Short mmCIF file of N, CA and C in Angstrom, two decimals:
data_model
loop_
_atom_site.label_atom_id
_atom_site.label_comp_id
_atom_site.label_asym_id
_atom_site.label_seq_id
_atom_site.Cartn_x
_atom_site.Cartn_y
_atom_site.Cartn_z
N UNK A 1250 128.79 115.80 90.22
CA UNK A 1250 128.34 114.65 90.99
C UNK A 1250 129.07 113.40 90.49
N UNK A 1251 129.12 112.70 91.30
CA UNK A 1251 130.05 111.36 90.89
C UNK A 1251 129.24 110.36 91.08
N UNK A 1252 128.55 110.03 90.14
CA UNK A 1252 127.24 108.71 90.88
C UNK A 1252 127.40 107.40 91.06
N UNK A 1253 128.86 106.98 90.52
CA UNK A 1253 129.09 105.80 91.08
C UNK A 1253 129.15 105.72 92.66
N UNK A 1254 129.87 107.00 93.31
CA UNK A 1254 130.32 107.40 94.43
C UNK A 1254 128.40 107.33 95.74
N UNK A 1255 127.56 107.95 94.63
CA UNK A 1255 126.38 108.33 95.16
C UNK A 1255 125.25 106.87 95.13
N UNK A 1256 126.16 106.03 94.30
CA UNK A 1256 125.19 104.80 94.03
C UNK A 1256 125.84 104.13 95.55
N UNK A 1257 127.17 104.25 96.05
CA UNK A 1257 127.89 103.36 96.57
C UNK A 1257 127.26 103.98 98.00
N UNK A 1258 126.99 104.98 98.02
CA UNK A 1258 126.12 105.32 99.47
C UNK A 1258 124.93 105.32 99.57
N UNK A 1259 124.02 105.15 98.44
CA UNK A 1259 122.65 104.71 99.11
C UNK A 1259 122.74 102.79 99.05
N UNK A 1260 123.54 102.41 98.20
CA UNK A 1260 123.07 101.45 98.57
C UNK A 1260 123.62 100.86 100.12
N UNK A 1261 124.40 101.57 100.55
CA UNK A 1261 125.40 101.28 102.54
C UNK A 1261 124.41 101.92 103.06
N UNK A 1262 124.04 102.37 102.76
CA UNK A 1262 122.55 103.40 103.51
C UNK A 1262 121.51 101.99 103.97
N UNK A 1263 121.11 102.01 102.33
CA UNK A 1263 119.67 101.24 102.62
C UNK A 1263 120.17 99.71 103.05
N UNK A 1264 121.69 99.25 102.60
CA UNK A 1264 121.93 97.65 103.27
C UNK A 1264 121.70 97.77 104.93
N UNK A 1265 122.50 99.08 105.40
CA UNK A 1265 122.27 98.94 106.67
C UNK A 1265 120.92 98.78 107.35
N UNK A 1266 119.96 99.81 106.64
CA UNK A 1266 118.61 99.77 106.97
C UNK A 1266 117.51 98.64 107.03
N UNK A 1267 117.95 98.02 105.78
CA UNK A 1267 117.50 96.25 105.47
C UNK A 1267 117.56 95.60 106.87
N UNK A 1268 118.84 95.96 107.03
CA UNK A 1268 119.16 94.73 108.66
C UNK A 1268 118.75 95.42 109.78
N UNK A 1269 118.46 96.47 109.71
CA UNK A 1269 117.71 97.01 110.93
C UNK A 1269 116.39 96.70 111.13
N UNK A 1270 115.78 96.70 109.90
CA UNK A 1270 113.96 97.04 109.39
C UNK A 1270 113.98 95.23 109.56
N UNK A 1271 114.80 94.64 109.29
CA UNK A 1271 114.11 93.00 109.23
C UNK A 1271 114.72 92.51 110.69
N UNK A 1272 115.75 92.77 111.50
CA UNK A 1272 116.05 91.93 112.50
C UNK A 1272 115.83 93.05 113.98
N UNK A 1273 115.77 94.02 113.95
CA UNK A 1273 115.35 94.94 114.56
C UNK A 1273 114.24 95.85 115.22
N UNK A 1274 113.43 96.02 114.01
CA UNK A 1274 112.44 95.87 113.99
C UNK A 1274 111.39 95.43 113.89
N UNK A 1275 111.72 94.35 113.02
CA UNK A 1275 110.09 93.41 113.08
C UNK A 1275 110.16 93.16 114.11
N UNK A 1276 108.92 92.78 114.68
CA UNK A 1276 108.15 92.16 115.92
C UNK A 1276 108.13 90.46 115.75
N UNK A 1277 108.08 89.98 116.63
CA UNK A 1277 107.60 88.52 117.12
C UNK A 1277 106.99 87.97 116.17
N UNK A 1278 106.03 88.94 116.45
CA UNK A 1278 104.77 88.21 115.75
C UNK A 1278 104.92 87.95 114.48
N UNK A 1279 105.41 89.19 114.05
CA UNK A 1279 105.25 89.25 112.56
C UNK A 1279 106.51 88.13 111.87
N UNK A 1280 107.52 88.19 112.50
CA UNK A 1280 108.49 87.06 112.47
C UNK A 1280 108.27 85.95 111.92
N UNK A 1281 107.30 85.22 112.97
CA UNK A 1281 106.82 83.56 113.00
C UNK A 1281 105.94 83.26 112.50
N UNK A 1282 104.81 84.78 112.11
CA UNK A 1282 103.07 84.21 111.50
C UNK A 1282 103.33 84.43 109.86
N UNK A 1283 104.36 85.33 109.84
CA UNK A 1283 103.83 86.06 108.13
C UNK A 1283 104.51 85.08 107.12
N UNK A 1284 104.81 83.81 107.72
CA UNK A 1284 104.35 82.92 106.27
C UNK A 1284 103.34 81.79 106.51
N UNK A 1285 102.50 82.14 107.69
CA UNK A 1285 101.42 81.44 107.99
C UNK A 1285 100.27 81.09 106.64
N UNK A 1286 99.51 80.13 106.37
CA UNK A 1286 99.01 79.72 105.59
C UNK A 1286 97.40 78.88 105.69
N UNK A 1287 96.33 78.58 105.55
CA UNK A 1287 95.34 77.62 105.86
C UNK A 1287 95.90 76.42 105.85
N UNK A 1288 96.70 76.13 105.02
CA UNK A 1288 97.51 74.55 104.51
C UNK A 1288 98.11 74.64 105.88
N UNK A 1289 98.94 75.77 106.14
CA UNK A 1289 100.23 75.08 107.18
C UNK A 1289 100.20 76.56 107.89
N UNK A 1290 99.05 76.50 109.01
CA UNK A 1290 98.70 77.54 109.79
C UNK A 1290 99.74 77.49 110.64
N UNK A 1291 100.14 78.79 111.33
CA UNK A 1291 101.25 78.86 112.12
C UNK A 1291 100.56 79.18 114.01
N UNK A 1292 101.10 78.47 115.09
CA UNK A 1292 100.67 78.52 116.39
C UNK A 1292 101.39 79.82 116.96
N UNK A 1293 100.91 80.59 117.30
CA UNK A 1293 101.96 81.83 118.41
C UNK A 1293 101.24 81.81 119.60
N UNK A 1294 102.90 81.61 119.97
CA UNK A 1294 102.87 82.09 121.64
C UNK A 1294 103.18 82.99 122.16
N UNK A 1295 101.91 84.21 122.75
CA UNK A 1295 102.39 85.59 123.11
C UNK A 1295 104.01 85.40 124.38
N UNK A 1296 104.78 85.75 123.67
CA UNK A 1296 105.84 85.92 125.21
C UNK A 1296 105.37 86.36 126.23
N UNK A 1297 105.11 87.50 126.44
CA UNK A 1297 104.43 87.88 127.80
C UNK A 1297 103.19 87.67 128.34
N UNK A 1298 102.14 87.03 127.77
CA UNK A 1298 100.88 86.64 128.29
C UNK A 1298 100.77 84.96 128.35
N UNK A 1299 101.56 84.45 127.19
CA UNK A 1299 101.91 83.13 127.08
C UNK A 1299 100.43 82.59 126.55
N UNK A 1300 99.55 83.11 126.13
CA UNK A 1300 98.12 82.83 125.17
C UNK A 1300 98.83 82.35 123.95
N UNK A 1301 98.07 81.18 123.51
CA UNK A 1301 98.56 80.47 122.07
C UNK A 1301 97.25 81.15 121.27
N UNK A 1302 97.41 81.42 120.23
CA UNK A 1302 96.78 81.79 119.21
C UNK A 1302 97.61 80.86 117.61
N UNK A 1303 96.18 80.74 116.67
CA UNK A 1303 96.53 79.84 115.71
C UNK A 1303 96.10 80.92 114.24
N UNK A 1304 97.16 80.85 113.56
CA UNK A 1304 96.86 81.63 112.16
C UNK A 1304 97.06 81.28 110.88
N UNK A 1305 96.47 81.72 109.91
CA UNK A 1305 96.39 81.31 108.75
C UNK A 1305 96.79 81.72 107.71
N UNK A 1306 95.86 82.25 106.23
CA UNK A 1306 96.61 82.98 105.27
C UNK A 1306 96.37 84.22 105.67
N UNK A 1307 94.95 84.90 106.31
CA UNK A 1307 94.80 86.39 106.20
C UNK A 1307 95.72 86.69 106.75
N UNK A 1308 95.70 85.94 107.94
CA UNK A 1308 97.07 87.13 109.28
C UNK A 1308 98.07 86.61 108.55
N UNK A 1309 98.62 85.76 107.93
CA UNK A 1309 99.75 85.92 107.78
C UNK A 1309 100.38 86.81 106.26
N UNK A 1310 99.54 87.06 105.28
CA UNK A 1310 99.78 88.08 104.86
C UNK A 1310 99.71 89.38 105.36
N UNK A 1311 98.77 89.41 106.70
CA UNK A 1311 98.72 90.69 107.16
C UNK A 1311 99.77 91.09 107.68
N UNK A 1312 100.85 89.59 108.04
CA UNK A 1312 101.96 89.88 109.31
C UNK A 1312 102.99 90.11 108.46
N UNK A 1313 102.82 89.27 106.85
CA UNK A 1313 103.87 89.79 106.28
C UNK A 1313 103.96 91.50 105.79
N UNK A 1314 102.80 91.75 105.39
CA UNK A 1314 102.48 93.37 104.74
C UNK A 1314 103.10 94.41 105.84
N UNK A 1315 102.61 94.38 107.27
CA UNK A 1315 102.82 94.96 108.47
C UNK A 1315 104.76 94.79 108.42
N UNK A 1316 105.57 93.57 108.16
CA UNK A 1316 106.89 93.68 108.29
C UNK A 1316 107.42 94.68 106.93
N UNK A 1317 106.78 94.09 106.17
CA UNK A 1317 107.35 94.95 105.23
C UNK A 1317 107.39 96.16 104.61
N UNK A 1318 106.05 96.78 105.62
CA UNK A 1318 105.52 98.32 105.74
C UNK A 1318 106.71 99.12 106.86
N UNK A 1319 107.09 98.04 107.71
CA UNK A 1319 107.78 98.93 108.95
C UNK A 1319 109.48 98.50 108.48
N UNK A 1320 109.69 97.49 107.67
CA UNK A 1320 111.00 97.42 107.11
C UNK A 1320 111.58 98.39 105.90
N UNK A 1321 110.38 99.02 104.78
CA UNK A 1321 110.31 100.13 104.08
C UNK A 1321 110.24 101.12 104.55
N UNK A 1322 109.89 101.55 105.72
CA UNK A 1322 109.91 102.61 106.21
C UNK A 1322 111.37 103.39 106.95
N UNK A 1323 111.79 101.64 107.73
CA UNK A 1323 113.19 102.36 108.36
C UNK A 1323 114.10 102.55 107.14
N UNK A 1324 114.01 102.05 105.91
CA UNK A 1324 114.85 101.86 104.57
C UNK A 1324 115.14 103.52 104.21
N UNK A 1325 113.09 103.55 104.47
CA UNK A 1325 113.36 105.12 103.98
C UNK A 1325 113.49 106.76 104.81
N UNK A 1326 113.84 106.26 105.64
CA UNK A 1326 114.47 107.12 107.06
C UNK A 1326 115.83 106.87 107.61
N UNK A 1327 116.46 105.75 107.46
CA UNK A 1327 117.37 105.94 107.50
C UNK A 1327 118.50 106.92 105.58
N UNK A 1328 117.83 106.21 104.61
CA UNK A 1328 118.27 106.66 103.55
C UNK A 1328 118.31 107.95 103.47
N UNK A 1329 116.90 108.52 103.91
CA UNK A 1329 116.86 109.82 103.49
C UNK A 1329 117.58 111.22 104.43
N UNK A 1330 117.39 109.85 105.67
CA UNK A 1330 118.43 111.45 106.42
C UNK A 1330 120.21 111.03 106.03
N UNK A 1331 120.40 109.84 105.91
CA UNK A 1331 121.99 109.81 105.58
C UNK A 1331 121.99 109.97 103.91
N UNK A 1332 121.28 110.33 103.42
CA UNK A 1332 120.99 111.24 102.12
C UNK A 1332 121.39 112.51 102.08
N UNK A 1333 120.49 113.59 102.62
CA UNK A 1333 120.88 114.61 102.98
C UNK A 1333 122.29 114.76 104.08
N UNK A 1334 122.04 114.11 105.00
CA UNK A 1334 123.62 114.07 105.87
C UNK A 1334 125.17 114.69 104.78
N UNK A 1335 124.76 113.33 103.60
CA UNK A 1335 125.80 113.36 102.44
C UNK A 1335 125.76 114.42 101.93
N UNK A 1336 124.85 115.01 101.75
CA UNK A 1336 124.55 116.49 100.57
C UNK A 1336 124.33 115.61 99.07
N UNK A 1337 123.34 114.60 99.35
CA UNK A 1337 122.78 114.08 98.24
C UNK A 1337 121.39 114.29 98.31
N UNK A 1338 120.43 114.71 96.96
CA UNK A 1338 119.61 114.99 96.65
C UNK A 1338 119.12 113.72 95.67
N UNK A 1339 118.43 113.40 96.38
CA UNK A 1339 117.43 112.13 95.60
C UNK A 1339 116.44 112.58 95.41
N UNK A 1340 116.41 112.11 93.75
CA UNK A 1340 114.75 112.50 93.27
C UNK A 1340 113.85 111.66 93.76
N UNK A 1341 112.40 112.43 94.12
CA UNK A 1341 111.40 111.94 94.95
C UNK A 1341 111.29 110.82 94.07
N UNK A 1342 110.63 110.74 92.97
CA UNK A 1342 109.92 109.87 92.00
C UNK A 1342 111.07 108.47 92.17
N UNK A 1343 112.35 108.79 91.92
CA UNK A 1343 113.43 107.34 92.11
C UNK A 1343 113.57 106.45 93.38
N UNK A 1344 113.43 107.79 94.59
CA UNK A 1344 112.90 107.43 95.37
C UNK A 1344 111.98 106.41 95.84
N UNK A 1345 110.88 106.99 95.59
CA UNK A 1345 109.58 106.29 95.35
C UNK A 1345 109.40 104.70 94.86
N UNK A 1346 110.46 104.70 93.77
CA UNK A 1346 110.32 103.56 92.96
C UNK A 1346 111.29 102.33 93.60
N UNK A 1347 112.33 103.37 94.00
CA UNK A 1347 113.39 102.46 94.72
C UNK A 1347 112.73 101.52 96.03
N UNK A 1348 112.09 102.02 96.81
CA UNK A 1348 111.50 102.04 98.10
C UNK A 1348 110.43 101.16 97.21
N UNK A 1349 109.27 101.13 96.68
CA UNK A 1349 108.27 100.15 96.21
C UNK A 1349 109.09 98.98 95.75
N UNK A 1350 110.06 99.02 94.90
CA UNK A 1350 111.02 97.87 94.19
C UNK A 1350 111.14 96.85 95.45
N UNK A 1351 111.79 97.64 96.67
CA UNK A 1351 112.30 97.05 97.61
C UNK A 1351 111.24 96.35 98.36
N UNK A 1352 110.09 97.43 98.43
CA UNK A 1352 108.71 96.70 99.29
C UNK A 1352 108.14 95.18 98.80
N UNK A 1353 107.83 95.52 97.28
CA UNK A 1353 107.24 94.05 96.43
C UNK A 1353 108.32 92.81 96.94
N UNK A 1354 109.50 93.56 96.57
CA UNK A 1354 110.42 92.38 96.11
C UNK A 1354 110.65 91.29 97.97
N UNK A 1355 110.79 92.22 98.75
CA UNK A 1355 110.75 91.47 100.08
C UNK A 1355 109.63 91.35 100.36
N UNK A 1356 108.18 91.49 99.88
CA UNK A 1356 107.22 91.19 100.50
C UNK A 1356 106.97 89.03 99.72
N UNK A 1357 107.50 89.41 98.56
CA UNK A 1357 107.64 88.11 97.83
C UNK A 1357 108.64 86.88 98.38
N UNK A 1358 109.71 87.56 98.86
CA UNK A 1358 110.49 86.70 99.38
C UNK A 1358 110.40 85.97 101.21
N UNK A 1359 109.15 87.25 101.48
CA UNK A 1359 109.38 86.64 103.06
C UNK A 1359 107.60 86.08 103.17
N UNK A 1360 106.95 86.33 102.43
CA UNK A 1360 105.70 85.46 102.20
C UNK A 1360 106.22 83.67 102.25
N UNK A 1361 106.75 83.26 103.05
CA UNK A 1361 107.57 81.74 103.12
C UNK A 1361 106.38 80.47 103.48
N UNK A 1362 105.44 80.53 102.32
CA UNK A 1362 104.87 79.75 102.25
C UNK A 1362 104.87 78.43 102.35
N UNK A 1363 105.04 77.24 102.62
CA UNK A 1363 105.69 76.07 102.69
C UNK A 1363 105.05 75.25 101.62
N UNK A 1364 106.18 74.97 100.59
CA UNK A 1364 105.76 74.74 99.43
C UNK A 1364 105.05 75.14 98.54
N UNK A 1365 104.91 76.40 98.98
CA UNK A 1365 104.23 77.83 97.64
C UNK A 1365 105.53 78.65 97.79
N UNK A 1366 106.43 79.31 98.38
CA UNK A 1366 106.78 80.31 98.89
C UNK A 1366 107.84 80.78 97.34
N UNK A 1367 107.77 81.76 96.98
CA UNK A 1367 109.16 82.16 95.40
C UNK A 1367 110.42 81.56 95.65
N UNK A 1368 110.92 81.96 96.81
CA UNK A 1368 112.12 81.48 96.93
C UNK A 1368 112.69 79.95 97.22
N UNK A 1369 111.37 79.31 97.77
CA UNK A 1369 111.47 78.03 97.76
C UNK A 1369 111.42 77.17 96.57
N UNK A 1370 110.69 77.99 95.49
CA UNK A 1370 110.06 77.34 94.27
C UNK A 1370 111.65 77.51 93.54
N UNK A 1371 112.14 78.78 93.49
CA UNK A 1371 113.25 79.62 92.86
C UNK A 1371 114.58 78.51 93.37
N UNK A 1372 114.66 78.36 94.17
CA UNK A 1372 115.75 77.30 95.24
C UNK A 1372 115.41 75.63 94.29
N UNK A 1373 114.40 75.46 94.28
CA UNK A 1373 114.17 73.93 93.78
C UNK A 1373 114.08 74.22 91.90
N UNK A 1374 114.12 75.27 91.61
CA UNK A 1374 114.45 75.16 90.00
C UNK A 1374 115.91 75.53 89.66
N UNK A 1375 116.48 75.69 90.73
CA UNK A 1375 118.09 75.81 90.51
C UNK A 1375 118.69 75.11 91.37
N UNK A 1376 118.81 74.07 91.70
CA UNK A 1376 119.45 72.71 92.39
C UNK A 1376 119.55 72.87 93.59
N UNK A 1377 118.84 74.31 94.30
CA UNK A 1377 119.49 74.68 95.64
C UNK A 1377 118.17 74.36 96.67
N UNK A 1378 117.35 73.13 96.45
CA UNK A 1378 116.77 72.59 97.44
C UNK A 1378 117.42 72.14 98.47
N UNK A 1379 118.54 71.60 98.67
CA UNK A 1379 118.76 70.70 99.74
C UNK A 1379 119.64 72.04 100.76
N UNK A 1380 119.91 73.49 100.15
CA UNK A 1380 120.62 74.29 100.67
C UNK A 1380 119.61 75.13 101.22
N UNK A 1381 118.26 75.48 100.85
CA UNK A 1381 117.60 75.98 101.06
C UNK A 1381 117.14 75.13 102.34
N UNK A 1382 116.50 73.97 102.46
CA UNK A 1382 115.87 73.09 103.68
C UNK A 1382 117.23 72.80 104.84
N UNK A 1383 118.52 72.96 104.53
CA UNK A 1383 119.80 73.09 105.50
C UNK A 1383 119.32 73.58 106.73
N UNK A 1384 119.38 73.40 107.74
CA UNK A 1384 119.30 74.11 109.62
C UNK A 1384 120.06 73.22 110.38
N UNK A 1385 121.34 73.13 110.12
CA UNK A 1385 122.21 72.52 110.74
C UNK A 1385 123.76 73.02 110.76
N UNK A 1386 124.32 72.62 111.24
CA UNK A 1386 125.99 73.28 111.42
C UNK A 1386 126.03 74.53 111.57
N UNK A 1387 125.18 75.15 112.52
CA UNK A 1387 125.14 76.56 112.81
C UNK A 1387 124.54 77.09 111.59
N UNK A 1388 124.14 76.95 110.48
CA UNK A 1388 123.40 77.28 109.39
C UNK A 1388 121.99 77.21 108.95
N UNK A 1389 121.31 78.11 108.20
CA UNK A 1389 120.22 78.08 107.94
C UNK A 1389 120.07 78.56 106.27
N UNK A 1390 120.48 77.33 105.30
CA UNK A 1390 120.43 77.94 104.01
C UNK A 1390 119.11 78.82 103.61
N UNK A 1391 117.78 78.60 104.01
CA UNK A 1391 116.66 79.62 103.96
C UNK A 1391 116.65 80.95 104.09
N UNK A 1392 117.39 80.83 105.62
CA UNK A 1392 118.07 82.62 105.75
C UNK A 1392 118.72 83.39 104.70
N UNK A 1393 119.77 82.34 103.97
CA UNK A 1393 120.73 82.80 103.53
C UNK A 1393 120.51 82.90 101.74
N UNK A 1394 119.48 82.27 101.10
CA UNK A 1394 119.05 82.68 99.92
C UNK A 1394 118.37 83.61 100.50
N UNK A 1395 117.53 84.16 101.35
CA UNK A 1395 116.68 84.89 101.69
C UNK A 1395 117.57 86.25 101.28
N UNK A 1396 118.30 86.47 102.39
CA UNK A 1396 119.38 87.41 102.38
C UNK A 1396 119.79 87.95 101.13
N UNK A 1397 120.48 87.27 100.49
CA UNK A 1397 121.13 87.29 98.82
C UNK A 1397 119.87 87.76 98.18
N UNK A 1398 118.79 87.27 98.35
CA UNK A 1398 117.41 87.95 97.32
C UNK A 1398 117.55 89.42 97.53
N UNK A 1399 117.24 89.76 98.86
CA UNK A 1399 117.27 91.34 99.70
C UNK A 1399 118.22 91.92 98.76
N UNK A 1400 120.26 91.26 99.56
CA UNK A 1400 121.12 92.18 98.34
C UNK A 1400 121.03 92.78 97.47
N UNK A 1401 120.31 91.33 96.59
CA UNK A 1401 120.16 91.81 94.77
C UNK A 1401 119.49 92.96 94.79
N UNK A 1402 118.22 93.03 95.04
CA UNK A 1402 117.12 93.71 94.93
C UNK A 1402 117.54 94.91 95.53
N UNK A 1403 118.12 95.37 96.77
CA UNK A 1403 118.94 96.20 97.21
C UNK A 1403 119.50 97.08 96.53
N UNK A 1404 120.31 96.27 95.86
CA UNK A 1404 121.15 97.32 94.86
C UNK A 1404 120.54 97.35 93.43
N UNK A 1405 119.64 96.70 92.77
CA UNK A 1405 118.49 97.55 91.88
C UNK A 1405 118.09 98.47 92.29
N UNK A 1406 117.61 98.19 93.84
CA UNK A 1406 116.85 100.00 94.33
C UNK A 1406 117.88 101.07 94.05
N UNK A 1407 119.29 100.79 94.93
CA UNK A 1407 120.38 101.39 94.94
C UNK A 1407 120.35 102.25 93.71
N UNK A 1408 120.41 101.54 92.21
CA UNK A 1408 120.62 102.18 91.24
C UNK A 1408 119.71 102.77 90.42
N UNK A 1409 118.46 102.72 90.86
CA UNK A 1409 117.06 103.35 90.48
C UNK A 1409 117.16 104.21 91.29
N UNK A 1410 117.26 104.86 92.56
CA UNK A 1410 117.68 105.60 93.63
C UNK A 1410 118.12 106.44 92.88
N UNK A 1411 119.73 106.36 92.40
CA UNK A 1411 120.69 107.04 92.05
C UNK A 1411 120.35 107.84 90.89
N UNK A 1412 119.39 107.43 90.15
CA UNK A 1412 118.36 108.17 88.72
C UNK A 1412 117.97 109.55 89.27
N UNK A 1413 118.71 110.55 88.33
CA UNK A 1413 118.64 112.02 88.40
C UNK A 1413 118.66 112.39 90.20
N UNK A 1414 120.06 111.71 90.72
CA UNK A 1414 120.17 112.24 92.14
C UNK A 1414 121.43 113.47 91.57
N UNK A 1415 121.18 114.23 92.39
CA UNK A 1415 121.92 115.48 92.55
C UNK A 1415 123.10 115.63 93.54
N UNK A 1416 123.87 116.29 94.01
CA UNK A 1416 124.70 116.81 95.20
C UNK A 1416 124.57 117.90 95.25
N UNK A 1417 124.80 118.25 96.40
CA UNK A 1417 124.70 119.70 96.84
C UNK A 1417 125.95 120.65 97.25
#
């Protein structure tokens, strides 16, 4: 087995899956409410019924938990069949850990609390407030630490993944 080779495909596995499970699959809802808050409740407007509804912290941890239940999931369906596809054998348990690593770590980063949120706090203790609040010139620095968090964390899973993986 060559596990640099085996690290370098789960983690193209699960990057691809990341961008499927977060721009693909999440829903609407879960989109715009799940950094909803009591402080700074979020308004949704059903698209197709056009009913406003107003939410807070429960739903919006619920909306974040719900994205990040159905973003772990495509992580771990797409991984595991272009796993086997490869004739790679991932241990369940690394598995397991890889896929939870990934769950916490994006459930922390997309909880976008306004003025609680990690990455906002994380952004203003390393000079990158004014890059983080950016939504201009076709840019959205929020997105884009957002993103880079995912990466990192990505390829920690990647290489916890790769712990006692096999080939076939």
């Amino acid at each position: 087995m060559h596990r640099p080779a085996v690290f370098a495909a789960l983690l193209g596995l699960t990057r691809a899956a990341s961008a499927v499970g977060d721009f693909w699959v999440q829903n609407d809802f879960c989109a715009r409410v799940k950094g909803a808050s009591d402080d700074a409740p979020v308004t949704y407007e059903d698209p197709v019924t056009k009913e406003k509804s107003t939410h807070g912290t429960a739903d919006g941890r619920k909306a974040c938990l719900e994205h990040c239940l159905t973003y772990t999931a495509t992580q771990a369906i797409v991984a595991g069949l272009g796993a086997r596809a490869l004739g790679i054998r991932v241990h369940p348990g690394a598995a397991a850990a890889a896929l939870a690593l990934s769950f916490g770590t994006h459930y922390i980063a997309d909880r976008r609390v306004p003025g609680h949120g990690v990455l906002e706090k994380l952004a203003d203790k390393t000079g990158k407030t004014n890059f983080y609040k950016l939504a201009s010139h076709g840019m959205n620095g929020a997105f884009h630490l957002d993103n880079s968090w995912h990466h990192g964390w990505e390829t920690v899973a990647a290489l916890i993944a790769t712990t006692k993986a096999t080939t076939r």
